[in-house]
Tab-separated table of C-alpha atoms in Angstrom:
chain	number	residue	atom	x	y	z
A	1	MET	CA	0.000	0.000	0.000
A	2	THR	CA	2.895	2.392	0.752
A	3	LEU	CA	4.288	1.756	-2.735
A	4	LEU	CA	0.925	2.404	-4.389
A	5	VAL	CA	0.517	5.682	-2.526
A	6	GLY	CA	3.955	6.772	-3.683
A	7	LEU	CA	3.213	6.100	-7.332
A	8	SER	CA	1.962	8.982	-9.428
A	9	SER	CA	-0.409	8.784	-12.387
A	10	TYR	CA	1.061	11.638	-14.402
A	11	ALA	CA	4.436	12.512	-15.885
A	12	ASN	CA	6.763	15.430	-15.397
A	13	ALA	CA	6.444	17.681	-18.447
A	14	THR	CA	10.221	18.032	-18.839
A	15	MET	CA	11.103	14.351	-18.885
A	16	GLY	CA	12.257	14.359	-22.517
A	17	ASP	CA	15.705	15.624	-23.548
A	18	VAL	CA	18.292	15.326	-26.306
A	19	ASN	CA	22.006	15.804	-25.563
A	20	VAL	CA	25.139	16.118	-27.660
A	21	PHE	CA	28.392	15.440	-25.838
A	22	ALA	CA	32.142	15.401	-26.308
A	23	GLY	CA	34.818	14.039	-24.045
A	24	TYR	CA	37.739	11.777	-23.187
A	25	ARG	CA	37.655	7.986	-23.142
A	26	GLN	CA	40.278	5.350	-22.336
A	27	ASP	CA	40.040	1.687	-23.405
A	28	GLN	CA	41.898	-1.482	-22.559
A	29	VAL	CA	41.391	-4.778	-24.423
A	30	THR	CA	43.176	-7.949	-23.303
A	31	PHE	CA	43.364	-11.200	-25.254
A	32	LYS	CA	44.735	-14.365	-23.587
A	33	ASN	CA	45.423	-17.844	-24.889
A	34	LYS	CA	46.370	-20.873	-22.735
A	35	VAL	CA	47.143	-24.391	-23.944
A	36	PRO	CA	46.094	-26.512	-22.209
A	37	SER	CA	43.662	-24.468	-20.129
A	38	LYS	CA	44.979	-25.996	-16.869
A	39	ARG	CA	48.732	-25.912	-16.139
A	40	PRO	CA	49.451	-24.555	-19.634
A	41	THR	CA	52.620	-25.310	-21.563
A	42	PHE	CA	51.970	-22.397	-23.921
A	43	LYS	CA	50.647	-18.960	-22.947
A	44	GLU	CA	50.045	-15.920	-25.131
A	45	LYS	CA	48.760	-12.483	-24.156
A	46	THR	CA	47.972	-9.400	-26.217
A	47	GLU	CA	47.153	-6.246	-24.276
A	48	ILE	CA	45.967	-3.056	-25.982
A	49	LYS	CA	46.153	-0.512	-23.188
A	50	ASN	CA	46.216	3.196	-22.424
A	51	VAL	CA	44.212	3.858	-25.571
A	52	ASP	CA	43.314	7.561	-25.455
A	53	ILE	CA	40.183	8.450	-27.417
A	54	PHE	CA	38.407	11.702	-28.222
A	55	GLN	CA	34.724	11.001	-28.784
A	56	LEU	CA	31.554	12.759	-29.903
A	57	GLY	CA	28.049	11.474	-29.338
A	58	ILE	CA	24.351	12.056	-29.019
A	59	ASN	CA	21.794	10.543	-26.679
A	60	ALA	CA	18.117	11.023	-25.887
A	61	ARG	CA	15.679	10.010	-23.160
A	62	THR	CA	11.918	10.321	-23.074
A	63	THR	CA	8.733	9.184	-21.360
A	64	LEU	CA	5.531	9.070	-23.378
A	65	GLY	CA	2.508	9.227	-21.146
A	66	CYS	CA	2.727	6.982	-18.124
A	67	ASN	CA	3.505	3.671	-19.786
A	68	PHE	CA	6.604	4.097	-21.980
A	69	TYR	CA	10.210	4.980	-21.315
A	70	GLY	CA	12.885	4.980	-24.000
A	71	ARG	CA	16.473	6.028	-24.572
A	72	ALA	CA	19.122	5.719	-27.261
A	73	GLU	CA	22.767	6.671	-27.746
A	74	ALA	CA	25.365	6.739	-30.520
A	75	THR	CA	29.058	7.681	-30.226
A	76	TRP	CA	32.066	7.900	-32.508
A	77	GLY	CA	35.641	8.195	-31.252
A	78	TRP	CA	39.050	8.895	-32.779
A	79	VAL	CA	42.011	7.019	-31.309
A	80	ILE	CA	44.770	9.467	-30.366
A	81	ASN	CA	47.415	7.024	-29.140
A	82	GLY	CA	47.886	3.804	-27.226
A	83	GLU	CA	50.149	0.843	-26.564
A	84	ILE	CA	50.101	-2.788	-27.646
A	85	GLU	CA	52.061	-5.277	-25.556
A	86	ARG	CA	52.324	-8.898	-26.691
A	87	SER	CA	53.957	-11.664	-24.711
A	88	ALA	CA	54.278	-15.413	-25.039
A	89	SER	CA	55.915	-18.174	-23.049
A	90	MET	CA	56.634	-21.810	-23.772
A	91	ARG	CA	57.311	-24.329	-21.007
A	92	ASP	CA	59.256	-27.390	-22.152
A	93	VAL	CA	58.395	-30.392	-19.984
A	94	PHE	CA	60.727	-33.398	-20.130
A	95	SER	CA	58.836	-36.686	-20.228
A	96	TYR	CA	61.020	-38.334	-17.565
A	97	ASN	CA	60.744	-35.510	-15.030
A	98	ASP	CA	57.808	-33.096	-15.075
A	99	SER	CA	59.457	-30.941	-12.423
A	100	PHE	CA	62.304	-30.043	-14.804
A	101	ASP	CA	60.677	-27.179	-16.707
A	102	ARG	CA	62.389	-24.728	-19.020
A	103	VAL	CA	60.421	-21.499	-19.402
A	104	CYS	CA	60.897	-19.347	-22.494
A	105	ASN	CA	59.511	-15.799	-22.558
A	106	ARG	CA	59.197	-13.175	-25.255
A	107	LYS	CA	57.750	-9.659	-25.071
A	108	LEU	CA	57.302	-6.782	-27.477
A	109	ARG	CA	55.695	-3.354	-27.171
A	110	ASN	CA	54.195	-1.416	-30.064
A	111	THR	CA	52.142	1.731	-30.435
A	112	VAL	CA	48.567	1.996	-31.673
A	113	ASP	CA	48.403	3.726	-35.040
A	114	GLU	CA	45.191	5.718	-34.657
A	115	LYS	CA	41.918	4.284	-36.128
A	116	TYR	CA	38.476	4.632	-34.474
A	117	VAL	CA	35.759	3.250	-32.169
A	118	TYR	CA	31.971	3.480	-32.261
A	119	ASP	CA	29.003	2.443	-30.113
A	120	ILE	CA	25.228	2.218	-30.638
A	121	ASN	CA	22.607	1.212	-28.086
A	122	ALA	CA	18.886	1.625	-27.433
A	123	ALA	CA	16.493	0.524	-24.687
A	124	ILE	CA	12.808	0.659	-23.785
A	125	GLY	CA	11.097	0.132	-20.454
A	126	TYR	CA	8.163	0.838	-18.185
A	127	PRO	CA	8.485	3.912	-15.917
A	128	PHE	CA	7.440	4.016	-12.275
A	129	TYR	CA	6.927	7.514	-10.827
A	130	PHE	CA	7.618	8.449	-7.214
A	131	CYS	CA	7.572	11.608	-5.106
A	132	ASP	CA	5.007	13.468	-7.202
A	133	SER	CA	6.714	12.453	-10.480
A	134	THR	CA	10.075	13.987	-9.594
A	135	THR	CA	11.680	10.529	-9.465
A	136	VAL	CA	11.485	7.896	-12.194
A	137	VAL	CA	12.690	4.287	-11.946
A	138	ALA	CA	12.413	2.224	-15.129
A	139	PRO	CA	13.377	-1.426	-15.715
A	140	VAL	CA	14.622	-1.609	-19.313
A	141	ILE	CA	15.589	-4.085	-22.007
A	142	GLY	CA	17.773	-3.099	-24.935
A	143	TYR	CA	20.452	-3.944	-27.464
A	144	ALA	CA	24.024	-2.650	-27.810
A	145	TYR	CA	26.738	-2.854	-30.454
A	146	ASP	CA	30.288	-1.691	-29.681
A	147	ALA	CA	33.373	-1.831	-31.882
A	148	GLN	CA	37.083	-0.992	-31.640
A	149	ASN	CA	39.295	-0.774	-34.730
A	150	PHE	CA	43.048	-0.439	-34.113
A	151	ASN	CA	46.216	-0.568	-36.224
A	152	SER	CA	49.823	-1.208	-35.212
A	153	PHE	CA	53.194	-1.902	-36.824
A	154	ASN	CA	56.073	-4.354	-36.216
A	155	ASN	CA	54.037	-7.510	-35.769
A	156	PHE	CA	55.213	-9.879	-33.041
A	157	ASN	CA	55.181	-13.437	-34.403
A	158	THR	CA	54.508	-15.660	-31.387
A	159	HIS	CA	54.124	-18.784	-33.509
A	160	GLY	CA	57.899	-19.223	-33.400
A	161	LEU	CA	57.662	-20.067	-29.716
A	162	THR	CA	56.057	-23.416	-30.511
A	163	ASP	CA	59.351	-24.531	-32.071
A	164	SER	CA	62.021	-22.865	-29.938
A	165	CYS	CA	62.664	-20.300	-27.253
A	166	SER	CA	62.884	-17.481	-29.755
A	167	SER	CA	60.641	-15.274	-31.792
A	168	SER	CA	60.937	-12.966	-34.746
A	169	GLU	CA	59.742	-9.496	-35.579
A	170	ALA	CA	58.399	-8.618	-38.992
A	171	CYS	CA	57.868	-5.164	-40.335
A	172	CYS	CA	54.226	-5.171	-41.217
A	173	LYS	CA	50.910	-3.557	-40.437
A	174	LYS	CA	48.515	-5.320	-38.086
A	175	GLY	CA	44.775	-4.692	-38.038
A	176	PHE	CA	42.716	-5.511	-34.957
A	177	VAL	CA	38.907	-5.284	-34.997
A	178	GLN	CA	36.909	-6.174	-31.878
A	179	THR	CA	33.099	-6.101	-31.691
A	180	TRP	CA	30.760	-6.706	-28.761
A	181	TYR	CA	27.042	-7.083	-29.423
A	182	GLY	CA	23.924	-8.451	-27.812
A	183	PRO	CA	20.921	-7.620	-25.612
A	184	PHE	CA	20.988	-6.213	-22.101
A	185	VAL	CA	18.675	-5.736	-19.148
A	186	GLY	CA	18.972	-2.846	-16.749
A	187	LEU	CA	17.504	-0.302	-14.402
A	188	ASP	CA	17.345	3.441	-15.087
A	189	PHE	CA	16.954	6.171	-12.487
A	190	ASN	CA	16.116	9.850	-12.985
A	191	PHE	CA	15.618	12.572	-10.361
A	192	ARG	CA	14.391	16.036	-11.341
A	193	PRO	CA	13.020	18.064	-8.402
A	194	TYR	CA	10.430	20.762	-8.964
A	195	ASP	CA	11.649	24.358	-8.683
A	196	SER	CA	15.231	23.166	-9.103
A	197	CYS	CA	17.858	23.757	-11.784
A	198	TYR	CA	19.501	20.332	-11.754
A	199	ASN	CA	18.718	16.806	-12.879
A	200	LEU	CA	20.452	13.566	-11.820
A	201	TYR	CA	20.308	10.291	-13.729
A	202	ALA	CA	21.952	6.856	-13.637
A	203	SER	CA	21.635	3.406	-15.144
A	204	ALA	CA	23.050	-0.068	-14.525
A	205	GLU	CA	23.017	-2.673	-17.293
A	206	TYR	CA	23.864	-6.366	-17.540
A	207	HIS	CA	24.998	-7.300	-21.074
A	208	PHE	CA	25.168	-10.753	-22.653
A	209	GLY	CA	25.655	-11.955	-26.199
A	210	LYS	CA	28.683	-12.400	-28.458
A	211	SER	CA	32.079	-10.856	-29.047
A	212	GLU	CA	34.038	-11.202	-32.254
A	213	ILE	CA	37.715	-10.604	-32.878
A	214	LYS	CA	39.341	-10.204	-36.287
A	215	LYS	CA	43.079	-9.872	-36.758
A	216	THR	CA	44.924	-9.423	-40.046
A	217	VAL	CA	48.543	-8.776	-40.960
A	218	ASP	CA	49.427	-6.792	-44.069
A	219	THR	CA	52.183	-9.070	-45.342
A	220	ALA	CA	52.229	-12.211	-47.475
A	221	ASN	CA	54.409	-14.101	-45.000
A	222	ASN	CA	52.016	-14.103	-42.038
A	223	HIS	CA	49.036	-16.183	-43.151
A	224	ASN	CA	49.022	-17.984	-39.787
A	225	ASP	CA	48.456	-14.681	-38.006
A	226	ARG	CA	45.078	-14.034	-39.659
A	227	PHE	CA	41.976	-15.247	-37.885
A	228	CYS	CA	38.386	-14.460	-36.936
A	229	GLU	CA	36.746	-15.934	-33.846
A	230	ARG	CA	33.465	-15.560	-31.981
A	231	PHE	CA	33.053	-15.835	-28.199
A	232	ASP	CA	30.246	-15.847	-25.619
A	233	MET	CA	30.200	-12.525	-23.771
A	234	ASP	CA	28.749	-10.954	-20.642
A	235	GLY	CA	29.446	-8.014	-18.354
A	236	TYR	CA	28.022	-4.754	-17.104
A	237	VAL	CA	27.827	-1.053	-18.004
A	238	ILE	CA	27.226	1.839	-15.579
A	239	ASN	CA	26.169	5.370	-16.549
A	240	LEU	CA	26.072	8.431	-14.260
A	241	GLY	CA	25.201	11.996	-15.144
A	242	ALA	CA	24.072	15.401	-13.931
A	243	ASP	CA	22.523	18.302	-15.881
A	244	TYR	CA	22.091	21.952	-14.935
A	245	GLU	CA	19.449	24.196	-16.513
A	246	VAL	CA	21.047	27.214	-18.139
A	247	THR	CA	17.678	28.391	-19.456
A	248	GLU	CA	14.191	26.894	-19.451
A	249	GLU	CA	15.068	24.763	-22.477
A	250	TRP	CA	18.874	24.354	-22.524
A	251	THR	CA	21.058	22.381	-20.128
A	252	MET	CA	24.746	21.654	-19.566
A	253	GLY	CA	26.160	18.742	-17.658
A	254	LEU	CA	28.661	15.955	-17.049
A	255	TYR	CA	28.246	12.365	-18.141
A	256	PHE	CA	30.345	9.390	-16.955
A	257	LYS	CA	30.282	5.855	-18.417
A	258	TYR	CA	32.089	2.691	-17.284
A	259	THR	CA	32.160	-0.601	-19.250
A	260	ASP	CA	33.461	-4.007	-18.148
A	261	LEU	CA	32.826	-6.939	-20.536
A	262	CYS	CA	34.441	-10.376	-20.689
A	263	SER	CA	34.256	-13.328	-23.085
A	264	SER	CA	35.807	-16.793	-23.306
A	265	LYS	CA	35.982	-19.833	-25.546
A	266	HIS	CA	37.488	-23.315	-25.333
A	267	HIS	CA	39.302	-24.590	-28.416
A	268	SER	CA	41.339	-27.532	-29.668
A	269	TRP	CA	45.054	-27.011	-30.240
A	270	PHE	CA	46.770	-28.845	-33.082
A	271	ASP	CA	50.547	-28.701	-33.413
A	272	GLY	CA	51.241	-28.621	-37.113
A	273	SER	CA	54.961	-29.293	-36.602
A	274	SER	CA	54.353	-32.975	-35.874
A	275	SER	CA	51.938	-35.688	-36.894
A	276	SER	CA	48.805	-36.343	-34.908
A	277	SER	CA	50.016	-39.822	-33.981
A	278	SER	CA	53.191	-38.575	-32.288
A	279	SER	CA	52.323	-35.086	-31.083
A	280	SER	CA	51.275	-34.790	-27.478
A	281	ALA	CA	49.786	-31.345	-28.192
A	282	SER	CA	47.410	-32.484	-30.934
A	283	GLY	CA	43.818	-32.180	-29.830
A	284	THR	CA	44.725	-30.498	-26.524
A	285	ARG	CA	41.952	-28.319	-25.142
A	286	GLY	CA	42.949	-24.693	-24.724
A	287	LYS	CA	41.125	-21.583	-23.605
A	288	ARG	CA	40.970	-18.086	-25.072
A	289	THR	CA	39.597	-15.158	-23.080
A	290	GLN	CA	38.991	-11.489	-23.844
A	291	GLU	CA	38.382	-8.564	-21.522
A	292	TRP	CA	37.337	-5.022	-22.342
A	293	THR	CA	37.305	-2.214	-19.793
A	294	SER	CA	36.562	1.391	-20.642
A	295	TYR	CA	35.731	4.636	-18.912
A	296	ALA	CA	34.650	7.943	-20.417
A	297	ILE	CA	33.854	11.408	-19.088
A	298	ASN	CA	31.961	13.874	-21.273
A	299	ILE	CA	30.592	17.394	-21.285
A	300	GLU	CA	26.963	17.570	-22.429
A	301	LEU	CA	24.853	20.249	-24.063
A	302	GLY	CA	21.160	19.376	-24.067
A	303	ARG	CA	17.721	20.606	-24.934
A	304	GLN	CA	14.579	19.741	-22.976
A	305	PHE	CA	11.208	19.186	-24.531
């Protein structure tokens, strides 16, 4: 009964707004490979980190009547700079004594050669009004598509580690495209007091779906370093923001977004250097994982309607 009394049957007239924003974003994408997945003899890690991005975007939120809540957002970002660190290690285990391990390591650092990122998402939900319609809580369902496109030079060929404790560098151009897509469920919150010049909003989302990684090398000698894989993905996204009314129609504010998604996939490892009848690595189950973390802070300019 207390909840029913708190609910309102009408909407705040200024619950619709459109915002354009610009700001700074930093991404980190990590790709790991272990063979086998437990007590691995081969490990590989690619880490794209400290990726500085300048982004522009637009978003909108609205309530229509008392039964519909919707929002959408689209962003585009230019990569300013970043780092790529690749490492691999091979542990040679002697058959007569498993405790006698020889560990081989190799690392290389490159720089990200610009490129871009973009994101699109939309959600709908049912709004619940509290405190004389100044507070809105809306469970939502939606869909999101996020992509990162990076380039780097001086490819690090980790395949050499399967044969010996050494690796080679080749002067070439590497392309790395990572996409994350799928539905999400979440909860949106909006607080706009009467006779006040500010508005607070937030959302928490749980994402699930697929991630896809594509890697290509711009040289004829690296066919083994080209691949495309798809993984199961899940994670969460948090949005926080505050707007201040400059006039009756125009607002300015700050908008913060944090993303943390992870995906994984088991795979079979086949050592092409030896026949399947004699190779102990043939058919070994390995595991690949990917992680994407990102945070962004933006300045917004919006119009209420």
